[in-house]
Amino acid sequence: MSQEIGVLSRGAPTLTALLRMTAQTMVAELVRRIHDAGYPGISGAHHPLFENIDPAGTRLTTLAARAGMTHQSMSELVQTLERRGYVERIPDPSDGRARLVMLTPTGRRMVRRALREIIKLEREWTTAVRDAGLDGDLKQALATVLRTRA
Amino acid sequence: MSQEIGVLSRGAPTLTALLRMTAQTMVAELVRRIHDAGYPGISGAHHPLFENIDPAGTRLTTLAARAGMTHQSMSELVQTLERRGYVERIPDPSDGRARLVMLTPTGRRMVRRALREIIKLEREWTTAVRDAGLDGDLKQALATVLRTRA
DNA sequence: CTCATGTCAGGTTGACTGACATTG
DNA sequence: CCAATGTCAGTCGACCTGACATGA
């Protein structure tokens, strides 16, 4: 129990830490709810795929480009989710090189459920943040700031 | 250019994604500024150490406990920063088993500089967020919400 | 003897780069 | 021949768990 605890921000987390922790807590809660709804083996890292896949199926390279990652990384993601039954890969009829990544029926149900939970979670947290003394549209404000600064 | 792009949130990033991206962008900017100030080899992952080290030196296990990580992980962090000249380990005079992790003079200068930059960055971003239509203390609000929900 | 401190070895996750076969 | 699509192999960063030597 020394007087001087820490050189930086002991007892007063930085803004970046708070932002990170908030996102982390929300994602953990979402993952928990999806799991409890009967969809195991889904983690936050899988979000980029579900966020970017089209109902009619999407090529690996397109998915990777949209998610801002390499196609090799996206490939690994697809493999994992294929093994777990959420997506499947079918040959692209219009291009012999390509295959289309598609949601399975289970995958589609899971995504629908996830969407509902995301909406609920965002509503809960937005309310909580407002109750904590923040007025305005948090989501919209962050989006605006990021657009101008990133 | 299909009509249906993505199943989830195409064109409307989720709140968690926005929070994560904001934190990421801020940290990247901080790391860039520290690097430009003449302190190479510092990344966001090193923050937990600088955030928790005492001016008089701190034991590995204490650092790990404060940062909420294993002492093995913290040990690796310390090793890296020792190699780069920001911290050093000296035997604890009061305990033969322990060694005190201390900032080197360079480390101290770097931390001081980082602190100034963090304050500047937070001011910049807080202003930007307010200009984007958010009223109130973002940092304080997030801290409050996290305390009640985490 | 037990507990605290720290090291060593190895594993996991989620990304990355490079080299390459196949097809358009 | 050149570009696009994907796979295979290897690397890396930042964590983790387990086993252990040493000193309080």
Coordinates of C-alpha atoms (C1' of nucleotides) in Angstrom, one line a residue:
Chain A
M1 CA 0.0 0.0 0.0
S2 CA 2.4 2.7 -1.1
Q3 CA 1.4 6.3 -1.5
E4 CA 2.5 6.5 -5.1
I5 CA 0.7 3.9 -7.1
G6 CA 1.6 3.9 -10.8
V7 CA 3.1 6.5 -12.9
L8 CA 0.4 7.0 -15.5
S9 CA -3.2 6.8 -14.8
R10 CA -3.8 4.7 -11.7
G11 CA -7.3 5.0 -10.6
A12 CA -8.3 6.9 -13.6
P13 CA -8.3 4.7 -16.7
T14 CA -7.6 6.4 -20.0
L15 CA -10.4 7.1 -22.5
T16 CA -9.0 4.5 -24.9
A17 CA -9.1 1.9 -22.1
L18 CA -12.7 2.7 -21.3
L19 CA -13.7 2.5 -25.0
R20 CA -11.9 -0.8 -25.4
M21 CA -13.4 -2.2 -22.2
T22 CA -16.9 -1.1 -23.2
A23 CA -16.6 -2.8 -26.6
Q24 CA -15.1 -5.9 -25.0
T25 CA -17.9 -6.2 -22.4
M26 CA -20.6 -5.8 -25.0
V27 CA -19.1 -8.4 -27.4
A28 CA -18.6 -10.8 -24.5
E29 CA -22.3 -10.4 -23.6
L30 CA -23.4 -10.9 -27.2
V31 CA -21.3 -14.0 -27.6
R32 CA -22.8 -15.4 -24.4
R33 CA -26.3 -14.7 -25.5
I34 CA -25.8 -16.3 -28.9
H35 CA -24.3 -19.4 -27.2
D36 CA -27.2 -19.6 -24.8
A37 CA -29.6 -19.4 -27.7
G38 CA -28.1 -22.7 -29.0
Y39 CA -25.4 -21.6 -31.3
P40 CA -22.0 -22.7 -30.0
G41 CA -18.6 -22.0 -31.4
I42 CA -19.2 -18.4 -32.3
S43 CA -16.7 -15.7 -31.2
G44 CA -16.2 -12.1 -31.7
A45 CA -13.6 -12.8 -34.4
H46 CA -16.3 -14.3 -36.6
H47 CA -18.2 -11.1 -36.8
P48 CA -16.4 -9.8 -39.9
L49 CA -17.6 -12.7 -41.9
F50 CA -21.3 -12.4 -40.9
E51 CA -21.1 -8.7 -41.3
N52 CA -20.0 -9.0 -44.9
I53 CA -21.6 -12.1 -46.4
D54 CA -24.4 -11.6 -48.9
P55 CA -27.6 -13.7 -48.9
A56 CA -26.7 -15.0 -52.3
G57 CA -23.2 -16.0 -51.3
T58 CA -19.9 -14.1 -51.5
R59 CA -16.4 -15.0 -52.8
L60 CA -13.6 -15.3 -50.3
T61 CA -11.6 -12.4 -51.8
T62 CA -14.7 -10.2 -51.7
L63 CA -15.3 -11.1 -48.1
A64 CA -11.7 -10.4 -47.3
A65 CA -11.7 -7.0 -49.0
R66 CA -14.9 -5.9 -47.3
A67 CA -13.6 -7.0 -43.9
G68 CA -10.2 -5.3 -44.5
M69 CA -8.2 -8.4 -44.0
T70 CA -6.2 -10.8 -46.1
H71 CA -7.9 -13.6 -48.0
Q72 CA -5.8 -16.1 -46.2
S73 CA -7.1 -14.9 -42.8
M74 CA -10.6 -14.9 -44.1
S75 CA -10.1 -18.4 -45.5
E76 CA -9.3 -19.7 -42.0
L77 CA -12.4 -18.0 -40.6
V78 CA -14.5 -19.7 -43.3
Q79 CA -12.9 -23.1 -42.6
T80 CA -13.7 -22.8 -38.9
L81 CA -17.3 -21.8 -39.5
E82 CA -17.7 -24.4 -42.2
R83 CA -16.6 -27.1 -39.8
R84 CA -19.1 -25.8 -37.3
G85 CA -21.9 -25.8 -39.8
Y86 CA -22.7 -22.1 -40.2
V87 CA -21.4 -21.7 -43.8
E88 CA -20.7 -23.8 -46.8
R89 CA -18.7 -23.4 -49.9
I90 CA -20.1 -24.1 -53.3
P91 CA -18.5 -23.8 -56.7
D92 CA -19.2 -20.5 -58.4
P93 CA -21.1 -21.5 -61.6
S94 CA -19.8 -18.3 -63.4
D95 CA -16.1 -18.8 -62.5
G96 CA -14.3 -22.1 -62.3
R97 CA -11.6 -20.6 -60.0
A98 CA -14.0 -19.2 -57.4
R99 CA -16.3 -20.7 -54.8
L100 CA -19.1 -18.9 -53.1
V101 CA -19.3 -18.8 -49.4
M102 CA -22.9 -19.2 -48.3
L103 CA -24.8 -19.3 -45.0
T104 CA -26.3 -22.7 -44.2
P105 CA -29.9 -22.6 -42.9
T106 CA -28.5 -22.8 -39.4
G107 CA -26.1 -20.0 -40.2
R108 CA -29.0 -17.9 -41.4
R109 CA -31.0 -18.6 -38.2
M110 CA -28.0 -17.7 -36.1
V111 CA -27.4 -14.4 -37.9
R112 CA -31.0 -13.4 -37.5
R113 CA -30.8 -14.1 -33.9
A114 CA -27.5 -12.3 -33.5
L115 CA -29.0 -9.3 -35.2
R116 CA -31.9 -9.2 -32.8
E117 CA -29.5 -9.4 -29.8
I118 CA -27.3 -6.7 -31.2
I119 CA -30.2 -4.4 -31.5
K120 CA -31.3 -5.2 -27.9
L121 CA -27.8 -4.8 -26.5
E122 CA -27.3 -1.5 -28.3
R123 CA -30.6 -0.2 -26.9
E124 CA -29.7 -1.3 -23.4
W125 CA -26.2 0.3 -23.4
T126 CA -27.4 3.5 -25.2
T127 CA -29.9 3.9 -22.4
A128 CA -27.4 3.2 -19.7
V129 CA -25.0 5.7 -21.2
R130 CA -27.7 8.4 -21.4
D131 CA -28.6 7.7 -17.8
A132 CA -24.9 8.2 -16.9
G133 CA -25.2 11.8 -18.2
L134 CA -24.5 11.7 -21.9
D135 CA -26.9 13.4 -24.2
G136 CA -27.1 12.7 -27.9
D137 CA -26.6 9.9 -30.3
L138 CA -23.4 8.1 -29.3
K139 CA -23.3 5.8 -32.3
Q140 CA -23.8 8.7 -34.7
A141 CA -21.3 10.9 -33.0
L142 CA -18.6 8.2 -33.0
A143 CA -19.2 7.5 -36.7
T144 CA -18.9 11.2 -37.5
V145 CA -15.7 11.6 -35.6
L146 CA -14.2 8.5 -37.1
R147 CA -15.1 9.6 -40.6
T148 CA -13.3 12.9 -40.2
R149 CA -10.3 11.6 -38.3
A150 CA -9.5 8.1 -39.5
Chain B
M1 CA -22.3 -4.0 -57.2
S2 CA -25.3 -6.0 -56.0
Q3 CA -28.4 -4.7 -54.4
E4 CA -28.1 -6.8 -51.3
I5 CA -24.7 -6.2 -49.7
G6 CA -24.1 -8.1 -46.5
V7 CA -26.6 -9.7 -44.2
L8 CA -25.8 -7.9 -41.0
S9 CA -24.8 -4.3 -40.8
R10 CA -23.3 -3.3 -44.1
G11 CA -23.1 0.5 -44.3
A12 CA -24.1 0.8 -40.6
P13 CA -21.3 -0.4 -38.3
T14 CA -22.4 -1.7 -35.0
L15 CA -21.8 0.2 -31.8
T16 CA -19.2 -2.2 -30.6
A17 CA -17.3 -1.8 -33.9
L18 CA -17.4 1.9 -33.6
L19 CA -16.1 1.8 -30.0
R20 CA -13.3 -0.6 -31.0
M21 CA -12.4 1.5 -34.0
T22 CA -12.3 4.7 -32.0
A23 CA -10.0 3.1 -29.4
Q24 CA -7.8 1.6 -32.1
T25 CA -7.4 4.8 -34.0
M26 CA -6.6 6.8 -30.8
V27 CA -4.0 4.2 -29.7
A28 CA -2.4 4.1 -33.2
E29 CA -2.2 7.9 -33.2
L30 CA -0.6 7.8 -29.7
V31 CA 1.9 5.2 -30.7
R32 CA 2.8 7.2 -33.8
R33 CA 3.4 10.4 -31.8
I34 CA 5.6 8.6 -29.2
H35 CA 7.6 7.0 -32.0
D36 CA 8.0 10.4 -33.7
A37 CA 9.1 11.9 -30.4
G38 CA 12.1 9.6 -30.5
Y39 CA 10.9 6.6 -28.6
P40 CA 10.8 3.5 -30.9
G41 CA 9.6 0.1 -30.1
I42 CA 6.6 1.0 -28.1
S43 CA 3.2 -0.5 -28.9
G44 CA -0.3 -0.4 -27.3
A45 CA 0.4 -3.7 -25.6
H46 CA 3.1 -2.1 -23.5
H47 CA 0.6 0.4 -21.9
P48 CA -0.4 -2.0 -19.1
L49 CA 3.1 -1.9 -17.8
F50 CA 3.6 1.9 -17.9
E51 CA 0.1 2.3 -16.4
N52 CA 1.0 0.3 -13.4
I53 CA 4.6 0.7 -12.6
D54 CA 5.5 2.8 -9.5
P55 CA 8.2 5.5 -9.5
A56 CA 10.1 3.5 -6.9
G57 CA 9.9 0.2 -8.8
T58 CA 7.3 -2.6 -8.8
R59 CA 7.5 -6.3 -8.5
L60 CA 6.5 -8.5 -11.5
T61 CA 3.7 -10.1 -9.6
T62 CA 2.3 -6.8 -8.4
L63 CA 2.4 -5.4 -12.0
A64 CA 0.6 -8.5 -13.3
A65 CA -2.1 -8.3 -10.6
R66 CA -2.7 -4.6 -11.3
A67 CA -2.8 -5.1 -15.0
G68 CA -5.1 -8.1 -14.7
M69 CA -2.9 -10.5 -16.5
T70 CA -0.6 -13.5 -15.6
H71 CA 2.8 -12.8 -14.3
Q72 CA 4.2 -14.9 -17.2
S73 CA 2.7 -12.5 -19.7
M74 CA 3.9 -9.5 -17.8
S75 CA 7.3 -11.1 -17.6
E76 CA 7.5 -11.2 -21.4
L77 CA 6.4 -7.6 -21.6
V78 CA 9.2 -6.6 -19.1
Q79 CA 11.8 -8.5 -21.1
T80 CA 10.9 -6.8 -24.3
L81 CA 11.0 -3.3 -22.7
E82 CA 14.2 -4.2 -20.9
R83 CA 15.9 -5.1 -24.2
R84 CA 14.7 -1.8 -25.6
G85 CA 16.0 0.2 -22.7
Y86 CA 12.9 1.5 -21.1
V87 CA 12.9 -0.6 -17.9
E88 CA 15.5 -2.5 -15.9
R89 CA 15.3 -5.1 -13.2
I90 CA 17.2 -4.8 -10.0
P91 CA 17.2 -7.2 -7.0
D92 CA 14.8 -6.3 -4.3
P93 CA 16.9 -5.5 -1.2
S94 CA 14.1 -6.5 1.1
D95 CA 13.4 -9.9 -0.6
G96 CA 15.9 -12.2 -2.2
R97 CA 13.3 -13.9 -4.4
A98 CA 12.0 -10.7 -5.9
R99 CA 13.3 -8.2 -8.3
L100 CA 12.0 -4.6 -8.8
V101 CA 11.0 -3.5 -12.3
M102 CA 12.0 0.1 -12.6
L103 CA 11.9 2.7 -15.4
T104 CA 15.2 3.8 -16.8
P105 CA 15.8 7.5 -17.3
T106 CA 14.8 7.1 -20.9
G107 CA 11.7 5.2 -19.8
R108 CA 10.8 8.0 -17.4
R109 CA 11.2 10.6 -20.1
M110 CA 9.1 8.5 -22.5
V111 CA 6.3 8.0 -20.0
R112 CA 6.2 11.7 -19.2
R113 CA 6.0 12.4 -22.9
A114 CA 3.3 9.8 -23.4
L115 CA 1.3 11.3 -20.6
R116 CA 1.3 14.7 -22.2
E117 CA 0.3 13.2 -25.5
I118 CA -2.5 11.2 -23.9
I119 CA -3.9 14.3 -22.3
K120 CA -3.7 16.2 -25.6
L121 CA -5.3 13.3 -27.6
E122 CA -8.2 13.0 -25.1
R123 CA -8.8 16.7 -25.3
E124 CA -8.8 16.6 -29.1
W125 CA -11.2 13.6 -29.3
T126 CA -13.5 14.8 -26.5
T127 CA -13.9 18.1 -28.3
A128 CA -14.5 16.3 -31.6
V129 CA -17.2 14.1 -30.1
R130 CA -18.9 17.1 -28.5
D131 CA -18.9 18.9 -31.9
A132 CA -20.5 15.8 -33.4
G133 CA -23.5 16.3 -31.1
L134 CA -22.7 14.5 -27.9
D135 CA -23.2 16.5 -24.7
G136 CA -21.6 15.5 -21.4
D137 CA -18.5 13.8 -20.0
L138 CA -17.9 10.7 -22.3
K139 CA -15.1 9.4 -20.1
Q140 CA -17.1 9.7 -16.9
A141 CA -20.2 8.2 -18.5
L142 CA -18.4 5.2 -19.8
A143 CA -16.7 4.6 -16.4
T144 CA -20.1 4.8 -14.7
V145 CA -21.8 2.4 -17.1
L146 CA -18.9 -0.1 -16.9
R147 CA -18.9 0.0 -13.1
T148 CA -22.6 -1.0 -13.0
R149 CA -22.5 -3.5 -15.8
A150 CA -19.2 -5.3 -15.9
Chain C
dC1 C1' 6.6 -27.3 5.4
dT2 C1' 4.1 -23.9 2.9
dC3 C1' 3.7 -19.8 0.3
dA4 C1' 5.4 -16.2 -2.8
dT5 C1' 8.3 -15.0 -6.6
dG6 C1' 9.9 -15.7 -10.9
dT7 C1' 11.6 -18.7 -15.0
dC8 C1' 11.0 -22.2 -18.6
dA9 C1' 8.5 -24.8 -21.8
dG10 C1' 4.6 -25.2 -24.6
dG11 C1' -0.1 -24.1 -26.3
dT12 C1' -4.0 -21.0 -28.4
dT13 C1' -6.0 -17.4 -31.2
dG14 C1' -6.2 -14.3 -34.7
dA15 C1' -3.9 -12.1 -37.4
dC16 C1' 0.2 -11.7 -41.1
dT17 C1' 3.6 -12.7 -45.6
dG18 C1' 5.3 -15.6 -49.3
dA19 C1' 5.0 -19.4 -52.7
dC20 C1' 2.2 -21.7 -55.6
dA21 C1' -1.5 -24.4 -58.6
dT22 C1' -5.5 -23.5 -61.3
dT23 C1' -8.5 -21.0 -64.2
dG24 C1' -10.2 -16.7 -67.1
Chain D
dC1 C1' 1.3 -14.3 -71.0
dC2 C1' -1.0 -11.9 -67.2
dA3 C1' -4.4 -11.3 -63.6
dA4 C1' -7.6 -13.3 -60.2
dT5 C1' -8.9 -16.9 -57.0
dG6 C1' -7.7 -19.9 -53.4
dT7 C1' -4.7 -23.2 -50.8
dC8 C1' -0.5 -24.5 -48.3
dA9 C1' 3.2 -23.4 -45.3
dG10 C1' 5.3 -20.7 -42.1
dT11 C1' 5.7 -16.5 -38.9
dC12 C1' 4.3 -13.3 -35.3
dG13 C1' 2.2 -10.9 -31.2
dA14 C1' -0.1 -11.2 -27.2
dC15 C1' -2.1 -13.7 -24.5
dC16 C1' -2.8 -18.3 -21.8
dT17 C1' -1.7 -22.9 -18.5
dG18 C1' 1.4 -26.1 -16.2
dA19 C1' 5.8 -27.5 -14.1
dC20 C1' 9.4 -26.1 -11.4
dA21 C1' 13.7 -24.0 -8.8
dT22 C1' 14.6 -20.9 -5.1
dG23 C1' 14.2 -18.1 -1.1
dA24 C1' 11.0 -16.1 3.0

